[in-house]
Amino acid sequence: MTSFPQSFQGKTQTFTLRLPQVEDAAALIAYMEVIDRETTFLSREPGEFAQNVTLEKEQAFLRSCLEDEGQLFLIAFDEAGSIAATCNCSSMAHRQRYRHRAELAISVKQAYWRQGLGRRMMELLEAWAKTHGVEKLSLEVDTQNTRAIGLYLRQGFTVEGTLRHAAKLAGGSYRDYYAMAKFL
């Protein structure tokens, strides 16, 4: 198992990857507000995260992440100490029939796209999943998010199907998602 914190040299700077601390709650809420405004590829509309997640809720979430052996949540910080990316891998260990599967989620601040950070975080999640008996990693991705799809394909994921009208944007348009997976 990889220990944290650890450094990762991106194309233009060094990032520090580590497990979250309860004290990171406010910074994570602010990060979510930024990334939700930067792209329509995530699961929320701008402002929606802060409307639904209080500081206390985020702190409780972080405590649960640290206590749950069935998931790995990582935060990447830039050289200035700001959050650059987050990733999470949650196994379904509490259900016998789904114990072999885990869901993967990742977000990277737009300023850090194409740094190799997403790839590195996925490698860490995959290594963690293997040590926890996970046989299949799954994720969903907007079919218009070609950069992310390219990354997932390069990391060995395949498209298992298309989820039609999986998301409805505030303006009323729909987005399809790909269900993608990788067998470990």
PDB file of C-alpha atoms in Angstrom:
ATOM      1  CA  MET A   1       0.000   0.000   0.000  1.00  0.00           C
ATOM      2  CA  THR A   2       1.231   3.449  -0.882  1.00  0.00           C
ATOM      3  CA  SER A   3       1.800   5.750   2.049  1.00  0.00           C
ATOM      4  CA  PHE A   4       0.784   9.392   2.135  1.00  0.00           C
ATOM      5  CA  PRO A   5       1.590  12.176   1.789  1.00  0.00           C
ATOM      6  CA  GLN A   6       3.522  11.770  -1.418  1.00  0.00           C
ATOM      7  CA  SER A   7       4.800  14.087  -4.113  1.00  0.00           C
ATOM      8  CA  PHE A   8       4.003  13.956  -7.788  1.00  0.00           C
ATOM      9  CA  GLN A   9       5.911  15.930 -10.385  1.00  0.00           C
ATOM     10  CA  GLY A  10       3.452  17.277 -12.938  1.00  0.00           C
ATOM     11  CA  LYS A  11       4.461  18.946 -16.180  1.00  0.00           C
ATOM     12  CA  THR A  12       4.833  22.394 -14.616  1.00  0.00           C
ATOM     13  CA  GLN A  13       4.924  21.881 -10.849  1.00  0.00           C
ATOM     14  CA  THR A  14       5.064  19.425  -7.975  1.00  0.00           C
ATOM     15  CA  PHE A  15       1.838  18.327  -6.295  1.00  0.00           C
ATOM     16  CA  THR A  16       1.393  16.838  -2.844  1.00  0.00           C
ATOM     17  CA  LEU A  17      -1.149  14.035  -2.551  1.00  0.00           C
ATOM     18  CA  ARG A  18      -2.515  13.064   0.833  1.00  0.00           C
ATOM     19  CA  LEU A  19      -5.502  11.805   2.736  1.00  0.00           C
ATOM     20  CA  PRO A  20      -8.004  14.477   3.762  1.00  0.00           C
ATOM     21  CA  GLN A  21      -8.152  15.882   7.257  1.00  0.00           C
ATOM     22  CA  VAL A  22     -11.286  17.232   8.937  1.00  0.00           C
ATOM     23  CA  GLU A  23      -9.612  20.652   8.800  1.00  0.00           C
ATOM     24  CA  ASP A  24      -9.758  20.490   4.978  1.00  0.00           C
ATOM     25  CA  ALA A  25     -13.575  20.786   4.952  1.00  0.00           C
ATOM     26  CA  ALA A  26     -13.824  24.515   4.206  1.00  0.00           C
ATOM     27  CA  ALA A  27     -11.156  24.329   1.493  1.00  0.00           C
ATOM     28  CA  LEU A  28     -12.940  21.359  -0.113  1.00  0.00           C
ATOM     29  CA  ILE A  29     -16.244  23.240  -0.193  1.00  0.00           C
ATOM     30  CA  ALA A  30     -14.483  26.198  -1.853  1.00  0.00           C
ATOM     31  CA  TYR A  31     -12.774  23.817  -4.329  1.00  0.00           C
ATOM     32  CA  MET A  32     -16.122  22.252  -5.280  1.00  0.00           C
ATOM     33  CA  GLU A  33     -17.564  25.708  -5.903  1.00  0.00           C
ATOM     34  CA  VAL A  34     -14.704  26.479  -8.305  1.00  0.00           C
ATOM     35  CA  ILE A  35     -14.777  23.237 -10.289  1.00  0.00           C
ATOM     36  CA  ASP A  36     -18.564  23.280 -10.596  1.00  0.00           C
ATOM     37  CA  ARG A  37     -18.258  26.678 -12.348  1.00  0.00           C
ATOM     38  CA  GLU A  38     -15.400  25.515 -14.600  1.00  0.00           C
ATOM     39  CA  THR A  39     -17.187  22.687 -16.381  1.00  0.00           C
ATOM     40  CA  THR A  40     -20.567  21.112 -17.021  1.00  0.00           C
ATOM     41  CA  PHE A  41     -19.064  17.631 -16.878  1.00  0.00           C
ATOM     42  CA  LEU A  42     -19.528  17.155 -13.133  1.00  0.00           C
ATOM     43  CA  SER A  43     -22.690  16.074 -11.344  1.00  0.00           C
ATOM     44  CA  ARG A  44     -23.757  19.458  -9.975  1.00  0.00           C
ATOM     45  CA  GLU A  45     -24.830  22.871 -11.154  1.00  0.00           C
ATOM     46  CA  PRO A  46     -22.740  25.875 -10.004  1.00  0.00           C
ATOM     47  CA  GLY A  47     -23.523  26.705  -6.378  1.00  0.00           C
ATOM     48  CA  GLU A  48     -25.350  23.458  -5.734  1.00  0.00           C
ATOM     49  CA  PHE A  49     -22.647  21.905  -3.572  1.00  0.00           C
ATOM     50  CA  ALA A  50     -22.508  24.778  -1.080  1.00  0.00           C
ATOM     51  CA  GLN A  51     -26.315  24.916  -0.965  1.00  0.00           C
ATOM     52  CA  ASN A  52     -26.474  21.291   0.145  1.00  0.00           C
ATOM     53  CA  VAL A  53     -23.277  20.776   2.119  1.00  0.00           C
ATOM     54  CA  THR A  54     -22.581  22.668   5.309  1.00  0.00           C
ATOM     55  CA  LEU A  55     -19.176  22.819   6.938  1.00  0.00           C
ATOM     56  CA  GLU A  56     -20.420  20.344   9.558  1.00  0.00           C
ATOM     57  CA  LYS A  57     -21.670  17.908   6.890  1.00  0.00           C
ATOM     58  CA  GLU A  58     -18.354  18.079   5.041  1.00  0.00           C
ATOM     59  CA  GLN A  59     -16.434  17.504   8.272  1.00  0.00           C
ATOM     60  CA  ALA A  60     -18.621  14.471   9.032  1.00  0.00           C
ATOM     61  CA  PHE A  61     -18.051  13.177   5.500  1.00  0.00           C
ATOM     62  CA  LEU A  62     -14.286  13.515   5.887  1.00  0.00           C
ATOM     63  CA  ARG A  63     -14.387  11.681   9.231  1.00  0.00           C
ATOM     64  CA  SER A  64     -16.340   8.855   7.622  1.00  0.00           C
ATOM     65  CA  CYS A  65     -13.829   8.648   4.749  1.00  0.00           C
ATOM     66  CA  LEU A  66     -10.953   8.327   7.191  1.00  0.00           C
ATOM     67  CA  GLU A  67     -12.751   5.627   9.187  1.00  0.00           C
ATOM     68  CA  ASP A  68     -14.059   3.593   6.227  1.00  0.00           C
ATOM     69  CA  GLU A  69     -11.587   0.931   5.132  1.00  0.00           C
ATOM     70  CA  GLY A  70     -13.729   0.394   2.036  1.00  0.00           C
ATOM     71  CA  GLN A  71     -12.754   3.661   0.418  1.00  0.00           C
ATOM     72  CA  LEU A  72      -9.800   5.840  -0.419  1.00  0.00           C
ATOM     73  CA  PHE A  73     -10.231   9.603  -0.734  1.00  0.00           C
ATOM     74  CA  LEU A  74      -7.224  11.680  -1.786  1.00  0.00           C
ATOM     75  CA  ILE A  75      -6.595  15.388  -2.191  1.00  0.00           C
ATOM     76  CA  ALA A  76      -3.870  16.867  -4.393  1.00  0.00           C
ATOM     77  CA  PHE A  77      -2.425  20.253  -3.430  1.00  0.00           C
ATOM     78  CA  ASP A  78      -0.474  22.602  -5.691  1.00  0.00           C
ATOM     79  CA  GLU A  79       2.768  24.245  -4.606  1.00  0.00           C
ATOM     80  CA  ALA A  80       0.852  27.166  -3.105  1.00  0.00           C
ATOM     81  CA  GLY A  81      -1.138  24.787  -0.886  1.00  0.00           C
ATOM     82  CA  SER A  82      -4.455  25.098  -2.768  1.00  0.00           C
ATOM     83  CA  ILE A  83      -6.501  22.063  -3.708  1.00  0.00           C
ATOM     84  CA  ALA A  84      -5.776  21.073  -7.299  1.00  0.00           C
ATOM     85  CA  ALA A  85      -7.692  17.784  -7.521  1.00  0.00           C
ATOM     86  CA  THR A  86      -9.593  15.150  -5.593  1.00  0.00           C
ATOM     87  CA  CYS A  87     -10.290  11.505  -6.187  1.00  0.00           C
ATOM     88  CA  ASN A  88     -12.234   8.775  -4.465  1.00  0.00           C
ATOM     89  CA  CYS A  89     -12.557   5.025  -4.784  1.00  0.00           C
ATOM     90  CA  SER A  90     -15.427   3.409  -2.878  1.00  0.00           C
ATOM     91  CA  SER A  91     -15.791  -0.338  -2.705  1.00  0.00           C
ATOM     92  CA  MET A  92     -19.082  -2.080  -2.183  1.00  0.00           C
ATOM     93  CA  ALA A  93     -17.643  -4.347   0.513  1.00  0.00           C
ATOM     94  CA  HIS A  94     -20.810  -4.205   2.615  1.00  0.00           C
ATOM     95  CA  ARG A  95     -22.753  -6.214   0.002  1.00  0.00           C
ATOM     96  CA  GLN A  96     -21.756  -9.782  -0.763  1.00  0.00           C
ATOM     97  CA  ARG A  97     -22.796  -9.693  -4.431  1.00  0.00           C
ATOM     98  CA  TYR A  98     -21.019  -6.417  -5.146  1.00  0.00           C
ATOM     99  CA  ARG A  99     -17.947  -6.874  -2.987  1.00  0.00           C
ATOM    100  CA  HIS A 100     -15.755  -7.272  -6.071  1.00  0.00           C
ATOM    101  CA  ARG A 101     -16.651  -3.796  -7.416  1.00  0.00           C
ATOM    102  CA  ALA A 102     -15.634  -0.229  -6.630  1.00  0.00           C
ATOM    103  CA  GLU A 103     -16.735   3.140  -7.969  1.00  0.00           C
ATOM    104  CA  LEU A 104     -14.150   5.693  -9.013  1.00  0.00           C
ATOM    105  CA  ALA A 105     -14.579   9.478  -9.115  1.00  0.00           C
ATOM    106  CA  ILE A 106     -12.068  12.180  -9.920  1.00  0.00           C
ATOM    107  CA  SER A 107     -12.051  15.947 -10.369  1.00  0.00           C
ATOM    108  CA  VAL A 108      -9.199  18.229 -11.396  1.00  0.00           C
ATOM    109  CA  LYS A 109      -9.217  22.023 -11.341  1.00  0.00           C
ATOM    110  CA  GLN A 110      -9.048  23.316 -14.920  1.00  0.00           C
ATOM    111  CA  ALA A 111      -5.705  25.071 -14.345  1.00  0.00           C
ATOM    112  CA  TYR A 112      -4.173  21.633 -13.761  1.00  0.00           C
ATOM    113  CA  TRP A 113      -5.638  19.717 -16.680  1.00  0.00           C
ATOM    114  CA  ARG A 114      -2.988  17.993 -18.823  1.00  0.00           C
ATOM    115  CA  GLN A 115      -0.468  17.823 -15.972  1.00  0.00           C
ATOM    116  CA  GLY A 116      -0.651  14.040 -15.538  1.00  0.00           C
ATOM    117  CA  LEU A 117      -2.323  14.543 -12.180  1.00  0.00           C
ATOM    118  CA  GLY A 118      -5.539  12.693 -13.094  1.00  0.00           C
ATOM    119  CA  ARG A 119      -3.535   9.749 -14.411  1.00  0.00           C
ATOM    120  CA  ARG A 120      -1.406   9.585 -11.259  1.00  0.00           C
ATOM    121  CA  MET A 121      -4.440   9.708  -9.007  1.00  0.00           C
ATOM    122  CA  MET A 122      -6.106   6.931 -10.992  1.00  0.00           C
ATOM    123  CA  GLU A 123      -2.968   4.795 -10.655  1.00  0.00           C
ATOM    124  CA  LEU A 124      -3.044   5.263  -6.882  1.00  0.00           C
ATOM    125  CA  LEU A 125      -6.734   4.379  -6.680  1.00  0.00           C
ATOM    126  CA  GLU A 126      -6.183   1.276  -8.793  1.00  0.00           C
ATOM    127  CA  ALA A 127      -3.281   0.126  -6.621  1.00  0.00           C
ATOM    128  CA  TRP A 128      -5.419   0.640  -3.508  1.00  0.00           C
ATOM    129  CA  ALA A 129      -8.328  -1.257  -5.094  1.00  0.00           C
ATOM    130  CA  LYS A 130      -6.128  -4.250  -5.902  1.00  0.00           C
ATOM    131  CA  THR A 131      -4.925  -4.479  -2.297  1.00  0.00           C
ATOM    132  CA  HIS A 132      -8.559  -4.423  -1.124  1.00  0.00           C
ATOM    133  CA  GLY A 133      -9.762  -7.301  -3.285  1.00  0.00           C
ATOM    134  CA  VAL A 134     -11.522  -5.161  -5.871  1.00  0.00           C
ATOM    135  CA  GLU A 135     -11.813  -6.910  -9.227  1.00  0.00           C
ATOM    136  CA  LYS A 136     -13.715  -4.271 -11.197  1.00  0.00           C
ATOM    137  CA  LEU A 137     -13.441  -0.479 -11.184  1.00  0.00           C
ATOM    138  CA  SER A 138     -16.452   1.411 -12.543  1.00  0.00           C
ATOM    139  CA  LEU A 139     -17.169   5.039 -13.375  1.00  0.00           C
ATOM    140  CA  GLU A 140     -19.577   7.214 -15.314  1.00  0.00           C
ATOM    141  CA  VAL A 141     -18.456   9.995 -17.623  1.00  0.00           C
ATOM    142  CA  ASP A 142     -20.252  12.577 -19.757  1.00  0.00           C
ATOM    143  CA  THR A 143     -20.009  11.463 -23.393  1.00  0.00           C
ATOM    144  CA  GLN A 144     -18.880  14.996 -24.328  1.00  0.00           C
ATOM    145  CA  ASN A 145     -15.933  14.898 -21.905  1.00  0.00           C
ATOM    146  CA  THR A 146     -13.445  13.683 -24.497  1.00  0.00           C
ATOM    147  CA  ARG A 147     -10.347  14.465 -22.411  1.00  0.00           C
ATOM    148  CA  ALA A 148     -11.530  12.334 -19.504  1.00  0.00           C
ATOM    149  CA  ILE A 149     -12.694   9.553 -21.818  1.00  0.00           C
ATOM    150  CA  GLY A 150      -9.255   9.540 -23.462  1.00  0.00           C
ATOM    151  CA  LEU A 151      -7.584   9.259 -20.062  1.00  0.00           C
ATOM    152  CA  TYR A 152      -9.859   6.410 -18.994  1.00  0.00           C
ATOM    153  CA  LEU A 153      -9.273   4.524 -22.250  1.00  0.00           C
ATOM    154  CA  ARG A 154      -5.494   4.963 -21.896  1.00  0.00           C
ATOM    155  CA  GLN A 155      -5.767   3.594 -18.346  1.00  0.00           C
ATOM    156  CA  GLY A 156      -7.458   0.439 -19.656  1.00  0.00           C
ATOM    157  CA  PHE A 157     -11.138   1.232 -19.106  1.00  0.00           C
ATOM    158  CA  THR A 158     -13.721   0.203 -21.688  1.00  0.00           C
ATOM    159  CA  VAL A 159     -17.194   1.524 -22.430  1.00  0.00           C
ATOM    160  CA  GLU A 160     -19.810  -0.898 -21.144  1.00  0.00           C
ATOM    161  CA  GLY A 161     -22.835   1.094 -22.236  1.00  0.00           C
ATOM    162  CA  THR A 162     -24.496   4.449 -22.656  1.00  0.00           C
ATOM    163  CA  LEU A 163     -26.862   5.991 -20.128  1.00  0.00           C
ATOM    164  CA  ARG A 164     -29.269   8.117 -22.162  1.00  0.00           C
ATOM    165  CA  HIS A 165     -30.282  11.461 -20.668  1.00  0.00           C
ATOM    166  CA  ALA A 166     -28.290  10.640 -17.551  1.00  0.00           C
ATOM    167  CA  ALA A 167     -28.074  14.321 -16.592  1.00  0.00           C
ATOM    168  CA  LYS A 168     -30.327  17.305 -17.200  1.00  0.00           C
ATOM    169  CA  LEU A 169     -28.595  20.676 -17.182  1.00  0.00           C
ATOM    170  CA  ALA A 170     -30.212  23.787 -15.699  1.00  0.00           C
ATOM    171  CA  GLY A 171     -30.997  25.079 -19.201  1.00  0.00           C
ATOM    172  CA  GLY A 172     -33.066  21.970 -19.944  1.00  0.00           C
ATOM    173  CA  SER A 173     -30.655  20.099 -22.229  1.00  0.00           C
ATOM    174  CA  TYR A 174     -29.711  16.506 -21.516  1.00  0.00           C
ATOM    175  CA  ARG A 175     -26.352  14.780 -21.387  1.00  0.00           C
ATOM    176  CA  ASP A 176     -25.612  11.133 -22.000  1.00  0.00           C
ATOM    177  CA  TYR A 177     -23.031   9.290 -19.917  1.00  0.00           C
ATOM    178  CA  TYR A 178     -20.855   6.311 -20.649  1.00  0.00           C
ATOM    179  CA  ALA A 179     -20.666   3.560 -18.090  1.00  0.00           C
ATOM    180  CA  MET A 180     -17.005   2.530 -18.153  1.00  0.00           C
ATOM    181  CA  ALA A 181     -15.135  -0.180 -16.310  1.00  0.00           C
ATOM    182  CA  LYS A 182     -11.797  -1.862 -15.924  1.00  0.00           C
ATOM    183  CA  PHE A 183     -11.179  -5.381 -14.698  1.00  0.00           C
ATOM    184  CA  LEU A 184      -8.143  -5.609 -12.460  1.00  0.00           C
TER     185      LEU A 184
END
